[in-house]
Short mmCIF file of C-alpha atoms in Angstrom, two decimals:
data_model
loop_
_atom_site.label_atom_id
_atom_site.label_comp_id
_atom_site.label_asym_id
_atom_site.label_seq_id
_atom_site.Cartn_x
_atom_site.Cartn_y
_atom_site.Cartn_z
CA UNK A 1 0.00 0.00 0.00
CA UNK A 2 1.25 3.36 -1.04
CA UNK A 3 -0.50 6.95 0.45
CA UNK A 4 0.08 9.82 -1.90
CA UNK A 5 -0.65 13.78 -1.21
CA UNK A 6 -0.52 16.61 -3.50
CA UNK A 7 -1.67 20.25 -3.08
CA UNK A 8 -2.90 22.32 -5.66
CA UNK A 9 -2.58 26.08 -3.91
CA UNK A 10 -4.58 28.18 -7.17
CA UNK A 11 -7.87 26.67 -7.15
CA UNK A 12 -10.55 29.17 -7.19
CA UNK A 13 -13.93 28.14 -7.71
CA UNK A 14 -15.92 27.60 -4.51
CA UNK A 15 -17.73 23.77 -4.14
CA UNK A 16 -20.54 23.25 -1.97
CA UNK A 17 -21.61 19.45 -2.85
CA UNK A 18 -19.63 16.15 -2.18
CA UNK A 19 -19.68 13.24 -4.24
CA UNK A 20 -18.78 9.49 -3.94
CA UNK A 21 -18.29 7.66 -7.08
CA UNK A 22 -17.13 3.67 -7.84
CA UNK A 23 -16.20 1.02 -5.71
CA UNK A 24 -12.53 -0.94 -4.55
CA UNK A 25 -12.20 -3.92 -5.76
CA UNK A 26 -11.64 -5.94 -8.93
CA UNK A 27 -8.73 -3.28 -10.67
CA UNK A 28 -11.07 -0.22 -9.79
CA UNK A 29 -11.42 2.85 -7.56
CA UNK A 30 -13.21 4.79 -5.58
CA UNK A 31 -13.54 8.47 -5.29
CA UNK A 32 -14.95 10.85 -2.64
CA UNK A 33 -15.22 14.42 -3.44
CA UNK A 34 -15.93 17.13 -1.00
CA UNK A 35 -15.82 20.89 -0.56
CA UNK A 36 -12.39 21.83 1.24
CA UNK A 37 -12.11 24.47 3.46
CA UNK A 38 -9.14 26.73 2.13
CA UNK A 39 -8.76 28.02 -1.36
CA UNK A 40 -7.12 25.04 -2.21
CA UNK A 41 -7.52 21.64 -3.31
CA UNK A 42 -6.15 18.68 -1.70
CA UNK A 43 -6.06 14.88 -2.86
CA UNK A 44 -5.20 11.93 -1.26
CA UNK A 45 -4.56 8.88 -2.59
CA UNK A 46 -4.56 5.39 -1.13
CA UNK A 47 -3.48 2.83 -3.63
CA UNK A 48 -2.64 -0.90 -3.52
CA UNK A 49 0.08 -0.16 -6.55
CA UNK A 50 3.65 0.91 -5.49
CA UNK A 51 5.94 3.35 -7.78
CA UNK A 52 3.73 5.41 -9.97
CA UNK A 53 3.04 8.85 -8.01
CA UNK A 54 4.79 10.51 -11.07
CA UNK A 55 1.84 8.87 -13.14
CA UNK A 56 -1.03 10.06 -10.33
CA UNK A 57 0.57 13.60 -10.48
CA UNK A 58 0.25 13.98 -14.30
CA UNK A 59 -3.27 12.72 -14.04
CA UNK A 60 -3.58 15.62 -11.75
CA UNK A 61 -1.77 18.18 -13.12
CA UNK A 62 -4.02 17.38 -16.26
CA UNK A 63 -7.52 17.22 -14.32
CA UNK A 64 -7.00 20.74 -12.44
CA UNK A 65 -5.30 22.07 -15.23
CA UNK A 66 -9.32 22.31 -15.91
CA UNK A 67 -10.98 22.55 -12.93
CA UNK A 68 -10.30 24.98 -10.59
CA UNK A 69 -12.74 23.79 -7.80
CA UNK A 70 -11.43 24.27 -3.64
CA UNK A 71 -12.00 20.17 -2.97
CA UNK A 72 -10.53 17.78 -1.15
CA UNK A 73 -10.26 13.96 -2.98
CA UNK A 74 -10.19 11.12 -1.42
CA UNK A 75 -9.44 8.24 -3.63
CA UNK A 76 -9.16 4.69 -2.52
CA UNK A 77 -7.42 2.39 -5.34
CA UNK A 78 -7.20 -0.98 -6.82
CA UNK A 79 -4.79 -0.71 -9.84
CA UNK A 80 -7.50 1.47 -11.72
CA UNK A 81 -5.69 2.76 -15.14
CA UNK A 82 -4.83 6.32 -15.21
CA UNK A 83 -8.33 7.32 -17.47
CA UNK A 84 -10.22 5.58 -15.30
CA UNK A 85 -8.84 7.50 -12.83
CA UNK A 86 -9.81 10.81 -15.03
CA UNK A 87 -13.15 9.55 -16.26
CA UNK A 88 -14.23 9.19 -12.11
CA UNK A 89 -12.60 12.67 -11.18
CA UNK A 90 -15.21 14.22 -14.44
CA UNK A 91 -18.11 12.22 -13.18
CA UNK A 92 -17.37 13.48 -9.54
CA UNK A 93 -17.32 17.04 -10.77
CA UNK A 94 -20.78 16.50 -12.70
CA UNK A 95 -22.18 15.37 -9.25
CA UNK A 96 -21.12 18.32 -7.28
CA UNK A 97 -21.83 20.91 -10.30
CA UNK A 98 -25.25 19.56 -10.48
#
């Protein structure tokens, strides 16, 4: 089991909602979404896959390279491939922009 953090300091839309989207198990992930309480969005990242936080980064570097929400991410992972990991941060986003 690896934990990963990363900190993006610029984000600058304001989120009100949470969202929880997938499930462990069976090469997928699970992703909890919820407002955070700077101006600043913070992920975590619990995966069962060693040696690729340079891979999670660029994921993330791409995803709030387009969304500029305040959030804090949970994510709880099973090996999920990096756009599955992108396709459940974009369906999170549709729940809490809803």
């Amino acid at each position: 089991m690896e934990q990963l953090k990363f900190e993006y300091p610029s984000a600058k839309r304001r989120v009100i909602r949470k969202a929880h989207l997938g499930v462990v198990g069976s090469g997928d992930m699970e992703v909890l979404m919820e407002p955070s309480q700077t101006a600043a969005a913070h992920v975590s990242v619990q995966t069962s896959v060693n040696g690729f936080s340079n891979s999670w980064k660029a994921v993330f570097d791409r995803f709030f390279s387009k969304y500029d929400g305040a959030v804090r991410i949970h994510i709880n992972d099973a090996g999920a491939t990096p756009g599955s990991v992108m396709l459940r941060l974009e369906q999170a986003v549709e729940v809490i922009e809803k």
